[in-house]
Structures are given as structure tokens and as C-alpha cells.
Amino acid sequence: MSSFIQTQVSNGRIATSLPRGLVAVFVGGTSGVGERVMKHLAKNAVAPRIYFIGRSQEAGGRVTSELHALNPEGEYHFIGADISLLRTVDDICRDIKAREQFVNLLFMTAGRTVTPSTGDTHEGLSYTCSVTFYARIRFAVNLLPQLQKAPSLRRVVTVFAATKEGPVDPHNFPARNLPPVRARAHVSSMMTLALESLALEAPDISFVHTSPGPSSSSSSSSSDISPKGGKSKSKGSSTSGKAGKGGGSNGIRAVFSNVLAPLVAVGSSAGEVGERQLFFATSARFPARSAGCVVDLVGTAGVPVFEGQGGGGGGGGGGGGVAKGTDMREGSGVYSVNHDGEGPSQKVVGLLQDLRDADLVRWVWSHVEGEFVRVTGTAFI
């Protein structure tokens, strides 16, 4: 079987491998990659409970109707908000934590395709990084307790520029005024290093940094995704989502659209992108690292890998057993994979190790936590 066929087979096992009532939070689910993955999850899971966050109430209602058409057994909650503000992120997390005892999956794409800006938010954070980096990490920090309580899958996925990590300027963590390509590499490294820091705090959760494929807002319709158990194209229903806290756009449209263009997978359909990203989000190929650094292949790891898939190479595609983490150890809990599931080049692996040796994991986290405390008064809620 080809890698993509294996990916589809793995996704088809979600219903039998993961329990009923899977709880997922999508930060950015009203267009693009986030919408595609959310719809594939709704189709494959049994009675999932999905929360998705976006700015457009109209898009939220449309997507909710389409999710119900794909799987009427699921619960779908749209939260309309501008997450460029960390205080808004905290409000959303409080709402979710009040409703759910646990969360299985945190999947984040918001801000992935925004025009670079040197301006700041009302909270004094760079627009360039507010949604793409700070807000995503704030969601992860705030929801760690719920993720750690999950009885099955425990995973955080952030879609940005994985495998394109590059030099970090420790005197300019917010990436203000950096050229676009350099800013992409800088923020990509910060993302991966921040996930490594989170994994030290929560070794029972797996963290996956991925790159996008060729999904766009205009190609995100669910018309090519059949309803659960059906073969026809879905037409949506009239059910609308439950709106959460509202908010304006503050001028943010997405992050780094021009520099992420080279990451797009040529020749892959939007449906294939959704399937592959769902695989990254649910497969036991990307397990958490236990406190004893023992590879976790059962329980909370996700959909079991296929028999005979073999040892873990650097890639993360549909085959190959357990993947290697960012430290090049199998199943080490933090993964950087491109749209096809391949890991970073040896050059990037060496660069990341140089950053660790220079104590950048601690430096990055100290900066992030300092900004959290400055803006919200707390390191987490």
C-alpha cells in the first residue's frame, strides 16, 4: 500500500480504536486546513465533541451545519472570538474547562496565513506572532490539565512551518522587522522549542509541529466528504453553532501567507491534506514520552500503527512504525514533520541541537512566560 492509502486506513480505524465522545478543540476551524481536518475527524469519530474557534459567525454557522450533516451524532460548538488577545484566549479556555473534564486533541491553525506586520496588538504583542505563536502556546498551557486527564488520545498539533526551523535571534523573540523568510524560520524554531519545553512539563502528552498542504479558504467545502456511513456528497443542514464570546478582527487576517507558499504540497488535493493532518493528530506513530522516556504505544498514544510497519525512520507518513522526535529518538514526544510526514533534514536537526546546547529552550520559555505574566498577570489559568 502507498503511504497515503495507509494514512486513510489508519483514519478509518479511529471509530474502533478511539473511544466514543472524543473531545477536540480546533483553534481556527472555519476555513483551510483546520476546517478540513475537523470535518474528517467528525466523519471518522464516534459521537465526537468538537469546539472550534474563529472570527466569522457566518462561517461558524455554515461549518456547524456541515459537521452535523457529516455526523449527526456529534456535538459541535463554535466560539466566535479574536484570539490575537491573550485575555480572550483565557476566556475561551475557561469556558471549555468549565464544560469538559478532559480534552483529547488540541489542533491549531489560526494565524497560519496572515500578512506580516510590524504593528502590535492592544496587549503589546507583535501582530506577526500574536496569533501564530503566543496565542497557540497560551491555549496549550491553559489546556494541559484537561489533556493530561484524557483517558485515551492526548495530543497537541500546531500547523505552521515544521521542518523549516532556522536561526533564532534571542534579542528579538517577537520577530519584529525581520525579513519574511527569516521570520518564518525564527518563529518555526521558537514553536518547536516551546513544544519541547511543554513536553518536559507534560511528558504524557504528544506534541506535533506540522507544515500545511495546499488547502485554502476557497477549497474548504465539505462537498467532497461523504457523511458518516454514506457515499453521497453532503449538503449541510440548517443547524447553527452555539456562539461564544465575540470579538473584532483587529486588522489580523492570517500570518506569513507569502512565506508559507513554498511549503504547499504540489499535486495534493485539499481532501488529502485533511486526511494527512488528521493522521498526524490521531496516529500512535507520534506517541508521548513517558516520565521514564519509554515509548508509549498503547493507551493514550492514538490509533495503533499497522502490523509490519517496521522501525521508525525520520519521517512521519503513513508507514514506518514509531516516528523519531525532534531529538532523533524514536517516540520521544515532540515531532516536526512536513505535509507528507517527513522529518527535518540533518541540517535542521543539527541546528535544533545547537539551539538546545545554547540553552534556547529555556530562553524561549522564559520569554513566553514573561509575556504571559505581563499581559494577563498569570503564567497560565
Short mmCIF file of C-alpha atoms in Angstrom, two decimals, residues 28-367:
data_model
loop_
_atom_site.label_atom_id
_atom_site.label_comp_id
_atom_site.label_asym_id
_atom_site.label_seq_id
_atom_site.Cartn_x
_atom_site.Cartn_y
_atom_site.Cartn_z
CA GLY A 28 -9.04 28.00 13.61
CA GLY A 29 -11.67 25.76 12.05
CA THR A 30 -13.78 27.93 9.78
CA SER A 31 -11.52 27.68 6.73
CA GLY A 32 -8.45 25.99 5.30
CA VAL A 33 -6.56 23.15 6.91
CA GLY A 34 -8.33 23.38 10.26
CA GLU A 35 -11.76 23.05 8.67
CA ARG A 36 -10.67 20.09 6.54
CA VAL A 37 -9.18 18.18 9.47
CA MET A 38 -12.16 18.91 11.70
CA LYS A 39 -14.57 17.56 9.10
CA HIS A 40 -12.54 14.40 8.55
CA LEU A 41 -12.46 13.87 12.32
CA ALA A 42 -16.21 14.39 12.57
CA LYS A 43 -16.75 11.85 9.81
CA ASN A 44 -14.47 9.19 11.32
CA ALA A 45 -15.05 9.54 15.09
CA VAL A 46 -17.96 8.20 17.13
CA ALA A 47 -20.08 10.98 18.64
CA PRO A 48 -17.21 13.48 18.92
CA ARG A 49 -17.50 16.72 20.87
CA ILE A 50 -15.77 19.44 18.89
CA TYR A 51 -15.12 23.06 19.82
CA PHE A 52 -13.85 25.34 17.09
CA ILE A 53 -12.79 28.96 17.27
CA GLY A 54 -12.92 31.59 14.55
CA ARG A 55 -13.82 35.21 13.90
CA SER A 56 -16.72 34.83 11.46
CA GLN A 57 -20.12 33.99 12.91
CA GLU A 58 -21.42 33.32 9.40
CA ALA A 59 -18.63 30.83 8.69
CA GLY A 60 -19.13 29.26 12.10
CA GLY A 61 -22.79 28.61 11.38
CA ARG A 62 -22.02 27.18 7.95
CA VAL A 63 -19.34 24.83 9.25
CA THR A 64 -21.53 23.67 12.15
CA SER A 65 -24.31 22.75 9.72
CA GLU A 66 -21.86 20.83 7.56
CA LEU A 67 -20.44 18.99 10.58
CA HIS A 68 -23.93 17.87 11.61
CA ALA A 69 -24.53 16.62 8.07
CA LEU A 70 -21.30 14.61 8.19
CA ASN A 71 -22.04 13.07 11.59
CA PRO A 72 -25.36 13.87 13.32
CA GLU A 73 -24.23 12.06 16.49
CA GLY A 74 -21.55 14.63 17.22
CA GLU A 75 -21.72 17.84 19.26
CA TYR A 76 -20.28 20.95 17.62
CA HIS A 77 -19.69 24.25 19.39
CA PHE A 78 -18.50 27.33 17.54
CA ILE A 79 -16.83 30.07 19.59
CA GLY A 80 -16.59 33.40 17.81
CA ALA A 81 -13.59 35.37 19.02
CA ASP A 82 -10.48 37.37 18.11
CA ILE A 83 -7.67 35.32 19.61
CA SER A 84 -4.96 37.87 18.93
CA LEU A 85 -5.63 38.92 22.54
CA LEU A 86 -4.36 36.58 25.26
CA ARG A 87 -7.11 37.64 27.63
CA THR A 88 -9.63 36.41 25.08
CA VAL A 89 -7.74 33.11 24.84
CA ASP A 90 -8.05 32.78 28.61
CA ASP A 91 -11.81 33.42 28.45
CA ILE A 92 -12.22 30.70 25.82
CA CYS A 93 -10.15 28.22 27.83
CA ARG A 94 -12.18 28.93 30.98
CA ASP A 95 -15.34 28.21 29.01
CA ILE A 96 -14.01 24.91 27.66
CA LYS A 97 -12.61 23.83 31.04
CA ALA A 98 -15.99 24.51 32.65
CA ARG A 99 -17.70 22.26 30.11
CA GLU A 100 -15.19 19.43 29.70
CA GLN A 101 -13.31 17.32 32.23
CA PHE A 102 -10.78 16.33 29.60
CA VAL A 103 -9.60 17.20 26.09
CA ASN A 104 -8.11 14.62 23.71
CA LEU A 105 -6.89 16.85 20.92
CA LEU A 106 -5.84 20.48 20.59
CA PHE A 107 -5.37 21.30 16.88
CA MET A 108 -4.19 24.80 15.98
CA THR A 109 -4.01 26.55 12.61
CA ALA A 110 -5.17 30.10 13.42
CA GLY A 111 -2.95 32.83 12.05
CA ARG A 112 -1.16 30.48 9.68
CA THR A 113 -1.78 32.70 6.64
CA VAL A 114 -1.55 36.35 7.72
CA THR A 115 0.28 39.20 6.07
CA PRO A 116 3.39 40.14 8.09
CA SER A 117 3.02 43.29 10.17
CA THR A 118 5.29 45.31 12.40
CA GLY A 119 2.36 46.63 14.45
CA ASP A 120 1.33 45.47 17.90
CA THR A 121 -1.92 44.26 19.44
CA HIS A 122 -3.63 46.19 22.23
CA GLU A 123 -1.70 43.94 24.63
CA GLY A 124 1.66 44.99 23.21
CA LEU A 125 2.39 41.77 21.32
CA SER A 126 3.63 41.73 17.75
CA TYR A 127 0.77 41.13 15.31
CA THR A 128 3.10 38.88 13.38
CA CYS A 129 3.38 36.46 16.30
CA SER A 130 0.30 37.11 18.42
CA VAL A 131 -1.98 34.51 16.83
CA THR A 132 0.61 32.30 15.17
CA PHE A 133 2.74 31.79 18.28
CA TYR A 134 1.74 33.38 21.59
CA ALA A 135 -1.98 32.57 21.43
CA ARG A 136 -1.33 28.98 20.36
CA ILE A 137 1.12 28.37 23.19
CA ARG A 138 -1.32 30.00 25.64
CA PHE A 139 -4.05 27.58 24.53
CA ALA A 140 -1.68 24.66 25.06
CA VAL A 141 -0.55 25.82 28.51
CA ASN A 142 -4.08 26.52 29.69
CA LEU A 143 -5.47 23.20 28.47
CA LEU A 144 -2.59 20.97 29.62
CA PRO A 145 -4.53 19.75 32.70
CA GLN A 146 -7.51 18.72 30.54
CA LEU A 147 -5.23 17.00 28.05
CA GLN A 148 -3.47 15.10 30.84
CA LYS A 149 -6.83 13.87 32.14
CA ALA A 150 -7.85 12.36 28.80
CA PRO A 151 -8.40 8.58 29.12
CA SER A 152 -7.25 7.93 25.55
CA LEU A 153 -5.61 10.15 22.94
CA ARG A 154 -3.62 13.13 24.34
CA ARG A 155 -2.21 15.32 21.61
CA VAL A 156 -1.35 18.90 20.64
CA VAL A 157 -0.87 19.72 16.94
CA THR A 158 0.23 23.12 15.67
CA VAL A 159 0.34 23.73 11.91
CA PHE A 160 2.95 26.28 10.90
CA ALA A 161 6.36 25.69 9.28
CA ALA A 162 7.68 22.44 10.67
CA THR A 163 11.00 21.15 9.25
CA LYS A 164 11.80 24.74 8.22
CA GLU A 165 13.27 25.71 11.57
CA GLY A 166 16.14 28.17 11.39
CA PRO A 167 18.31 30.57 13.40
CA VAL A 168 16.73 32.33 16.37
CA ASP A 169 17.53 35.90 17.33
CA PRO A 170 17.42 35.82 21.16
CA HIS A 171 17.30 39.62 21.24
CA ASN A 172 14.18 39.74 19.06
CA PHE A 173 11.91 36.86 20.00
CA PRO A 174 8.78 38.67 18.66
CA ALA A 175 10.42 38.72 15.19
CA ARG A 176 9.77 42.43 14.73
CA ASN A 177 11.01 43.80 11.39
CA LEU A 178 12.64 40.53 10.32
CA PRO A 179 12.55 39.69 6.60
CA PRO A 180 9.68 37.24 5.90
CA VAL A 181 11.76 34.13 5.20
CA ARG A 182 13.98 34.73 8.21
CA ALA A 183 10.94 35.43 10.37
CA ARG A 184 9.37 32.14 9.29
CA ALA A 185 12.49 30.18 10.26
CA HIS A 186 12.82 32.11 13.54
CA VAL A 187 9.20 31.55 14.62
CA SER A 188 9.25 27.93 13.45
CA SER A 189 12.20 27.23 15.75
CA MET A 190 10.50 29.05 18.62
CA MET A 191 7.42 26.89 18.06
CA THR A 192 9.38 23.64 18.16
CA LEU A 193 11.45 24.70 21.19
CA ALA A 194 8.31 25.82 23.04
CA LEU A 195 6.75 22.41 22.40
CA GLU A 196 9.88 20.75 23.75
CA SER A 197 9.53 22.85 26.89
CA LEU A 198 5.87 21.86 27.24
CA ALA A 199 6.83 18.19 26.81
CA LEU A 200 9.17 18.48 29.79
CA GLU A 201 6.19 19.67 31.83
CA ALA A 202 3.76 17.13 30.36
CA PRO A 203 5.62 14.02 29.12
CA ASP A 204 2.31 12.15 28.89
CA ILE A 205 1.13 14.36 26.00
CA SER A 206 2.49 14.18 22.45
CA PHE A 207 3.25 17.40 20.57
CA VAL A 208 3.36 17.59 16.77
CA HIS A 209 4.52 20.63 14.74
CA THR A 210 3.45 20.21 11.11
CA SER A 211 3.56 22.12 7.83
CA PRO A 212 0.46 22.93 5.77
CA GLY A 213 -0.54 21.47 2.46
CA PRO A 214 -2.46 23.10 -0.40
CA SER A 215 -5.69 23.75 1.48
CA SER A 216 -7.17 27.21 1.23
CA SER A 217 -10.28 29.03 2.37
CA SER A 218 -11.76 28.72 -1.10
CA SER A 219 -11.20 24.96 -1.28
CA SER A 220 -12.54 24.05 2.14
CA SER A 221 -16.06 22.97 1.25
CA SER A 222 -17.14 19.62 2.65
CA SER A 223 -18.90 18.75 -0.62
CA ASP A 224 -16.30 16.07 -1.38
CA ILE A 225 -16.50 14.50 2.10
CA SER A 226 -19.25 11.89 2.39
CA PRO A 227 -21.41 11.81 5.54
CA LYS A 228 -20.61 9.17 8.14
CA GLY A 229 -21.70 5.83 6.75
CA GLY A 230 -22.75 7.42 3.45
CA LYS A 231 -21.46 7.65 -0.10
CA SER A 232 -23.05 10.85 -1.36
CA LYS A 233 -21.82 14.41 -1.10
CA SER A 234 -23.03 16.25 1.97
CA LYS A 235 -25.23 19.30 1.52
CA GLY A 236 -25.23 20.59 5.08
CA SER A 237 -28.11 21.21 7.45
CA SER A 238 -29.74 24.26 8.92
CA THR A 239 -28.31 23.74 12.41
CA SER A 240 -26.22 26.63 13.61
CA GLY A 241 -23.39 26.64 16.13
CA LYS A 242 -23.50 27.97 19.64
CA ALA A 243 -21.69 31.27 19.53
CA GLY A 244 -19.19 32.10 22.20
CA LYS A 245 -17.58 35.36 23.09
CA GLY A 246 -17.45 37.80 20.19
CA GLY A 247 -14.60 39.99 19.07
CA GLY A 248 -13.33 42.14 16.25
CA SER A 249 -10.60 41.27 13.82
CA ASN A 250 -8.14 43.98 14.96
CA GLY A 251 -6.95 44.02 11.35
CA ILE A 252 -5.47 40.49 11.51
CA ARG A 253 -6.22 38.29 8.51
CA ALA A 254 -3.63 35.48 8.81
CA VAL A 255 0.32 35.14 9.21
CA PHE A 256 3.09 34.87 6.60
CA SER A 257 0.99 33.88 3.56
CA ASN A 258 3.80 34.76 1.16
CA VAL A 259 6.48 32.81 3.02
CA LEU A 260 4.33 29.74 3.61
CA ALA A 261 3.61 29.38 -0.10
CA PRO A 262 6.81 27.34 -0.67
CA LEU A 263 5.58 24.82 1.92
CA VAL A 264 2.45 23.94 -0.05
CA ALA A 265 2.36 20.39 -1.34
CA VAL A 266 2.13 20.49 -5.12
CA GLY A 267 -0.32 17.98 -6.57
CA SER A 268 -2.14 17.10 -3.32
CA SER A 269 -5.86 17.70 -3.03
CA ALA A 270 -7.40 19.58 -0.12
CA GLY A 271 -9.02 16.31 0.94
CA GLU A 272 -5.64 14.58 1.03
CA VAL A 273 -4.22 17.39 3.15
CA GLY A 274 -7.06 16.96 5.63
CA GLU A 275 -6.52 13.20 5.79
CA ARG A 276 -2.77 13.53 6.35
CA GLN A 277 -3.13 16.15 9.06
CA LEU A 278 -5.77 14.00 10.79
CA PHE A 279 -3.28 11.14 10.72
CA PHE A 280 -0.70 13.35 12.45
CA ALA A 281 -3.36 14.21 15.02
CA THR A 282 -4.53 10.68 15.83
CA SER A 283 -1.92 8.03 14.94
CA ALA A 284 0.17 6.21 17.54
CA ARG A 285 3.09 6.82 15.20
CA PHE A 286 3.57 10.01 17.26
CA PRO A 287 3.37 8.86 20.89
CA ALA A 288 4.01 10.84 24.03
CA ARG A 289 7.16 10.29 26.01
CA SER A 290 6.56 8.85 29.46
CA ALA A 291 8.40 10.18 32.50
CA GLY A 292 10.86 7.31 32.11
CA CYS A 293 11.38 8.10 28.42
CA VAL A 294 9.75 4.79 27.48
CA VAL A 295 7.90 4.81 24.17
CA ASP A 296 4.14 4.80 24.83
CA LEU A 297 2.48 2.66 22.19
CA VAL A 298 -0.84 1.96 23.93
CA GLY A 299 -3.49 3.73 25.92
CA THR A 300 -3.10 7.40 25.14
CA ALA A 301 -0.94 7.07 22.02
CA GLY A 302 -3.73 7.05 19.44
CA VAL A 303 -4.72 4.74 16.60
CA PRO A 304 -2.29 1.78 16.68
CA VAL A 305 0.31 1.58 13.92
CA PHE A 306 -0.11 -1.21 11.40
CA GLU A 307 1.40 -4.62 11.96
CA GLY A 308 4.56 -4.89 9.93
CA GLN A 309 5.09 -1.17 9.56
CA GLY A 310 8.63 -1.57 10.81
CA GLY A 311 11.03 0.66 12.68
CA GLY A 312 10.78 4.41 12.94
CA GLY A 313 12.55 6.43 10.33
CA GLY A 314 12.77 10.17 10.48
CA GLY A 315 9.55 10.60 8.55
CA GLY A 316 6.02 10.62 9.85
CA GLY A 317 4.00 9.42 6.89
CA GLY A 318 1.51 6.57 6.76
CA GLY A 319 4.13 3.87 7.33
CA GLY A 320 7.29 3.33 9.28
CA GLY A 321 6.19 2.46 12.82
CA VAL A 322 7.02 4.95 15.56
CA ALA A 323 8.40 8.26 14.31
CA LYS A 324 11.57 9.93 15.51
CA GLY A 325 11.16 13.06 17.57
CA THR A 326 12.96 16.36 17.16
CA ASP A 327 15.87 14.89 19.13
CA MET A 328 16.04 11.99 16.61
CA ARG A 329 14.96 9.46 19.22
CA GLU A 330 12.05 7.16 18.45
CA GLY A 331 8.84 8.13 20.19
CA SER A 332 10.41 10.97 22.17
CA GLY A 333 7.21 13.02 22.34
CA VAL A 334 7.86 16.12 20.18
CA TYR A 335 7.76 15.84 16.38
CA SER A 336 8.46 18.19 13.46
CA VAL A 337 7.01 16.84 10.20
CA ASN A 338 6.21 18.32 6.81
CA HIS A 339 2.96 17.90 4.87
CA ASP A 340 3.99 14.39 3.76
CA GLY A 341 5.08 13.37 7.24
CA GLU A 342 8.81 13.57 6.59
CA GLY A 343 11.04 14.80 9.40
CA PRO A 344 13.59 17.62 9.26
CA SER A 345 16.81 17.45 7.28
CA GLN A 346 20.08 16.67 9.01
CA LYS A 347 20.95 20.35 8.73
CA VAL A 348 17.81 21.35 10.64
CA VAL A 349 18.33 18.55 13.17
CA GLY A 350 21.83 19.90 13.82
CA LEU A 351 20.58 23.46 14.08
CA LEU A 352 17.95 22.49 16.65
CA GLN A 353 20.59 20.71 18.69
CA ASP A 354 22.78 23.82 18.55
CA LEU A 355 19.85 25.87 19.86
CA ARG A 356 19.34 23.42 22.72
CA ASP A 357 23.05 23.49 23.54
CA ALA A 358 22.84 27.29 23.68
CA ASP A 359 20.03 26.96 26.26
CA LEU A 360 17.44 28.40 23.86
CA VAL A 361 14.70 26.06 25.12
CA ARG A 362 14.91 27.80 28.49
CA TRP A 363 15.38 31.25 26.95
CA VAL A 364 12.36 30.91 24.69
CA TRP A 365 10.17 29.66 27.50
CA SER A 366 11.34 32.38 29.86
CA HIS A 367 10.36 34.96 27.24
#
